[in-house]
GROMACS .gro file of C-alpha atoms in nm:
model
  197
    1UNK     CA    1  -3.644  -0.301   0.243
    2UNK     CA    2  -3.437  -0.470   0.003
    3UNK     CA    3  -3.207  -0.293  -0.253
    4UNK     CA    4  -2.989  -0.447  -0.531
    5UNK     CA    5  -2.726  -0.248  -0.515
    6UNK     CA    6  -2.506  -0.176  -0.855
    7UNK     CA    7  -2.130  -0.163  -0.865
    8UNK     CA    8  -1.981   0.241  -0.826
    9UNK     CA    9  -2.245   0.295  -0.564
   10UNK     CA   10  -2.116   0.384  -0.207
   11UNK     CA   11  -2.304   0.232   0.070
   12UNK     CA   12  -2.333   0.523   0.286
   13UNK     CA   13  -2.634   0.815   0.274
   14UNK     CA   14  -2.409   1.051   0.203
   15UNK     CA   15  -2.070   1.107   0.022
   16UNK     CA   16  -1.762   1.255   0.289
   17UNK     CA   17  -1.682   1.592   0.227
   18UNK     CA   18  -1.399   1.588   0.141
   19UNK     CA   19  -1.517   1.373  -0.204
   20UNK     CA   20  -1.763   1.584  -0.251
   21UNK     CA   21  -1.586   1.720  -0.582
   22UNK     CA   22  -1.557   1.360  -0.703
   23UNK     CA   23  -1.969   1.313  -0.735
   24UNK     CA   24  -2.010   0.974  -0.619
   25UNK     CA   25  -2.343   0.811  -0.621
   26UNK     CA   26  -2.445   0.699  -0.283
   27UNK     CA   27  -2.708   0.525  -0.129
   28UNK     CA   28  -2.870   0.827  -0.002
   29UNK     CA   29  -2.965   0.904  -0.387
   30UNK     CA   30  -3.154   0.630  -0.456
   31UNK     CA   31  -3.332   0.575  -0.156
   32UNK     CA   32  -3.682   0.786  -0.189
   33UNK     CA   33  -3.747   1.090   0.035
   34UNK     CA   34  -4.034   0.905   0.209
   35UNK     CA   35  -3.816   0.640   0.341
   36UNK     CA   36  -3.512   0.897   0.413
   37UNK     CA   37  -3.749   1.109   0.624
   38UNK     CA   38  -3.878   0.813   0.877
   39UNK     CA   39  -3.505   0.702   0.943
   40UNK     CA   40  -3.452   0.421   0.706
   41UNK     CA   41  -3.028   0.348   0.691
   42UNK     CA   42  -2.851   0.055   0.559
   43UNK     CA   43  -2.735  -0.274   0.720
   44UNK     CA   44  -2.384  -0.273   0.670
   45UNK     CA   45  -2.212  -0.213   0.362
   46UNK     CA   46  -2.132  -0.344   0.062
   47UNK     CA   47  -1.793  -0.222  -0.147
   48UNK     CA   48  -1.795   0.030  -0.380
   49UNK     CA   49  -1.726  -0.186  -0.683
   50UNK     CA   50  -1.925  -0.521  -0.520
   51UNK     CA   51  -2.313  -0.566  -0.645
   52UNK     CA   52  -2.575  -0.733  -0.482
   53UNK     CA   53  -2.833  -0.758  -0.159
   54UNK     CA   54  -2.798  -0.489   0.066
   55UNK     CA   55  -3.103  -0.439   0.346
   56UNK     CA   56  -3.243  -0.121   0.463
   57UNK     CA   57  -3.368  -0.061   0.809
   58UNK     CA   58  -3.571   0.160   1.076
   59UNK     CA   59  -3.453  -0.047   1.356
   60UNK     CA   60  -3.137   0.032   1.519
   61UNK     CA   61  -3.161  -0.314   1.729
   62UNK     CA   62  -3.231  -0.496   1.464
   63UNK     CA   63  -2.935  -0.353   1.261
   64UNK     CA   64  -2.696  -0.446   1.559
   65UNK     CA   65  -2.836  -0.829   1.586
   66UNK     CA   66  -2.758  -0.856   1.172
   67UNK     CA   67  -2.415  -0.748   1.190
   68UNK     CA   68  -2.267  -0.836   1.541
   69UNK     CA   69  -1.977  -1.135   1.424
   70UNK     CA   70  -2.124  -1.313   1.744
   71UNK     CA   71  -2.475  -1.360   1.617
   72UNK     CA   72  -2.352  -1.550   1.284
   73UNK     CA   73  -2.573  -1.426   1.053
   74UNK     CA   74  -2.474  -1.584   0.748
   75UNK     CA   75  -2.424  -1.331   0.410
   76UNK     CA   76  -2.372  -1.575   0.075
   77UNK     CA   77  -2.129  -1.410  -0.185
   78UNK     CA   78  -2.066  -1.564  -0.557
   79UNK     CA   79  -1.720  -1.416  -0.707
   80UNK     CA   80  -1.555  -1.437  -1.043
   81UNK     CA   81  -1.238  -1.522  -0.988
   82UNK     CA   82  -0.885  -1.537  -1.185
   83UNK     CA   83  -0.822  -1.889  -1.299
   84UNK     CA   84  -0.960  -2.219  -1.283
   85UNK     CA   85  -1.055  -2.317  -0.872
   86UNK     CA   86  -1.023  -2.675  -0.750
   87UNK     CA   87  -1.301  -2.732  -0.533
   88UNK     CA   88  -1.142  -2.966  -0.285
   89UNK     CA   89  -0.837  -2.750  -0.204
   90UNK     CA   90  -1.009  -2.401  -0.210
   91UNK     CA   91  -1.284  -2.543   0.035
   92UNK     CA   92  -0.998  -2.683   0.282
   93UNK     CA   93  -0.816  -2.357   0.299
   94UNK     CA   94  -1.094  -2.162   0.338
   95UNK     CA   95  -1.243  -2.385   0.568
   96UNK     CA   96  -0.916  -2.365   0.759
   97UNK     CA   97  -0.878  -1.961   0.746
   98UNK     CA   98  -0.667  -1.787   0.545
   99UNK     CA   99  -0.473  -1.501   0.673
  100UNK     CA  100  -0.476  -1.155   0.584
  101UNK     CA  101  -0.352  -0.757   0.721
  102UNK     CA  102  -0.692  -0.777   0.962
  103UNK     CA  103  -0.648  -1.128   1.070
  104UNK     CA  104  -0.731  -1.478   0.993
  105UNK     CA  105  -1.066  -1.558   0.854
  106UNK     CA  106  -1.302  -1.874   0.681
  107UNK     CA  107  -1.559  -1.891   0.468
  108UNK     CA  108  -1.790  -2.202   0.362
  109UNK     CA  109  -1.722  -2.274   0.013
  110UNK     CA  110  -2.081  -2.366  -0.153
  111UNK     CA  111  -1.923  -2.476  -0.515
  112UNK     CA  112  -1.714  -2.362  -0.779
  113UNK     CA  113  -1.835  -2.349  -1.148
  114UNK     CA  114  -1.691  -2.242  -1.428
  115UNK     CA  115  -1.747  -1.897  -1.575
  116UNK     CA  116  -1.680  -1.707  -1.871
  117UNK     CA  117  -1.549  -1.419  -1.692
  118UNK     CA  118  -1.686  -1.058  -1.581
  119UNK     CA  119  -1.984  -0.880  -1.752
  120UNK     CA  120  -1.683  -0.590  -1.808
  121UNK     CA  121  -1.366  -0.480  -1.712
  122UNK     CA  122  -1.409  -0.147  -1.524
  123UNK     CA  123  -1.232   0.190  -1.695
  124UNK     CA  124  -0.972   0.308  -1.559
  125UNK     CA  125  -1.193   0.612  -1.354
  126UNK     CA  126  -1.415   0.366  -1.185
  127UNK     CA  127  -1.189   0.175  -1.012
  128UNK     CA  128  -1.181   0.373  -0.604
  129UNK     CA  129  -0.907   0.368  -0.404
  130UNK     CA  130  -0.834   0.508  -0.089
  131UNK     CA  131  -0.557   0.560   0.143
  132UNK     CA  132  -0.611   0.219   0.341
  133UNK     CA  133  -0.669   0.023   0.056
  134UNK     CA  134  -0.363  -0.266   0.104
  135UNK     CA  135  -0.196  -0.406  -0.154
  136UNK     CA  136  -0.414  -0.714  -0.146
  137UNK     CA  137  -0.695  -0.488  -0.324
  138UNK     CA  138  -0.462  -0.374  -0.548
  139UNK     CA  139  -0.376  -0.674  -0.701
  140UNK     CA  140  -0.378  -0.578  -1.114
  141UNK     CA  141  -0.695  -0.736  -1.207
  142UNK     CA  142  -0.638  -0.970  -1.528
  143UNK     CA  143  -0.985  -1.004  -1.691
  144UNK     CA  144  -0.847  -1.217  -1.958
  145UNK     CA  145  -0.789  -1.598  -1.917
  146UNK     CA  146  -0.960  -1.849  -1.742
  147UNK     CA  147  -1.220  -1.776  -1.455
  148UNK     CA  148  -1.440  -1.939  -1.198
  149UNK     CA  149  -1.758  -1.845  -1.031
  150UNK     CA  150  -1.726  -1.890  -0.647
  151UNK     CA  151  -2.007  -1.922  -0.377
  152UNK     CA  152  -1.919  -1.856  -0.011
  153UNK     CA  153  -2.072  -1.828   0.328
  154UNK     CA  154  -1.875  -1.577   0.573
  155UNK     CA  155  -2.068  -1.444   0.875
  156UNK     CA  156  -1.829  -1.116   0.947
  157UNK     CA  157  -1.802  -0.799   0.709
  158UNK     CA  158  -1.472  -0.700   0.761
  159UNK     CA  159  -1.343  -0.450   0.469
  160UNK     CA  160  -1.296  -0.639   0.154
  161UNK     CA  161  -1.270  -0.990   0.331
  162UNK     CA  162  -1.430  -1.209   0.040
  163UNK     CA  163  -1.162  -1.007  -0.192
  164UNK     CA  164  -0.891  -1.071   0.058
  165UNK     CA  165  -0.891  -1.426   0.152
  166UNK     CA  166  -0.969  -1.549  -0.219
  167UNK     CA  167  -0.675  -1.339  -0.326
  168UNK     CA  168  -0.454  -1.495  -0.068
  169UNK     CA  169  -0.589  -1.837  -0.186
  170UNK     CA  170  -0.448  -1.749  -0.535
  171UNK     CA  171  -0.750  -1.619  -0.681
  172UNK     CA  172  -0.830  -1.292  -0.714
  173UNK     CA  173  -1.168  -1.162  -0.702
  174UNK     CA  174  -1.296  -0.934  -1.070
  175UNK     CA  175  -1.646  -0.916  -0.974
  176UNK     CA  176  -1.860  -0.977  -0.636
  177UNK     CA  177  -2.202  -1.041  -0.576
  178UNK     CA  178  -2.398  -1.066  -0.237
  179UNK     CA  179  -2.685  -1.291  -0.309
  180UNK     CA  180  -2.827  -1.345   0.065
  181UNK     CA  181  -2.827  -1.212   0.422
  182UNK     CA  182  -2.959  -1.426   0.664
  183UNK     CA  183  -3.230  -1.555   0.532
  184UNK     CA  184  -3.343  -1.273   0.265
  185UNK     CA  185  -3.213  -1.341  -0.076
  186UNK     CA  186  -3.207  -1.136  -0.384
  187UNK     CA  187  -3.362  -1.345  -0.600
  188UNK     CA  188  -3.458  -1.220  -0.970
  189UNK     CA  189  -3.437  -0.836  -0.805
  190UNK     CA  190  -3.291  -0.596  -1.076
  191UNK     CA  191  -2.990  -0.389  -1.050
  192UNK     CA  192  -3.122  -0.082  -0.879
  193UNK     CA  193  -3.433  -0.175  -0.790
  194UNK     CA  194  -3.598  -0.226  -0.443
  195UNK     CA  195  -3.851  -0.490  -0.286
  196UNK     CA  196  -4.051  -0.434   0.031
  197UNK     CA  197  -4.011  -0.689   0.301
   0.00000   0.00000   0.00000
């Protein structure tokens, strides 16, 4: 099963207690009853405030062989970025890893367009943070200025990576979008719809 996930969504079935006051949509909202009662969970996570592909599941197994860093299993990402990205340099860095808090870690840049920006800025209530989040993710977000659109390749899922190692290459992410896992895509899904596999 294939969901497109929006952005203020968590990607767990069901909200930690002690949030429960906060009513955050989660996953295990949207998915119907019918697929909640045979075992269907997500593959992985996406963050909070990223959109995009996120897979559903009945096979444990096959969860494990999707997200294990040694099986590769590529996941493609375009993010808006702050300011205007040369190709060339961006692609060597990441291409080389860029360090962050968790480790080093590379990505295949795709390409680098130019964009006119985020669909919105988030208010001020939507944005979540928690007490891990670093002060990589909590860069001030500029939505004003020049932006580019950025597609990557990274093959780990390691909390807010894509954020964190564009950030550290001077660019820091104001909207993310998973377009692909493996070989699934979104494609034209809508935002908050599903599509059986």
């Amino acid at each position: 099963l294939v969901y497109h996930k929006p952005k203020f969504v968590l990607s767990v079935m069901e909200d930690d207690k002690k949030y429960k006051d906060q009513e955050r949509k989660h996953l295990g909202q949207v998915l119907s009853a019918r697929y909640k009662r045979c075992g269907m969970h997500p593959v992985g996570r996406l963050d909070y405030d990223t959109t995009g592909l996120i897979l559903f599941s009945l096979e444990g197994k096959l969860t494990q062989r999707l997200l294990h860093p040694k099986r590769g299993v590529e996941k493609e990402y375009v993010a808006t970025v702050q300011g205007k990205a040369d190709e060339e340099k961006l692609k060597q860095m990441l291409s080389d890893g860029v360090e962050t808090t968790d480790g080093t870690f590379s990505a295949q840049l795709l390409e680098v367009t130019p964009s006119d920006g985020p669909a919105s800025a988030p208010a001020d209530d939507e944005m979540l943070w928690d007490e891990e989040s670093s002060t990589e993710d909590r860069a001030q977000m500029d939505y004003s200025g020049e932006h580019s659109d950025v597609r990557l390749i990274v093959t780990e899922g390691k909390y807010r990576m894509v954020r964190r190692i564009l950030a550290n290459c001077g660019h820091p992410v104001v909207e993310l979008r998973r377009e692909r896992h493996g070989k699934i895509t979104l494609g034209d899904l809508a935002v908050g719809k599903f599509r059986d596999l």
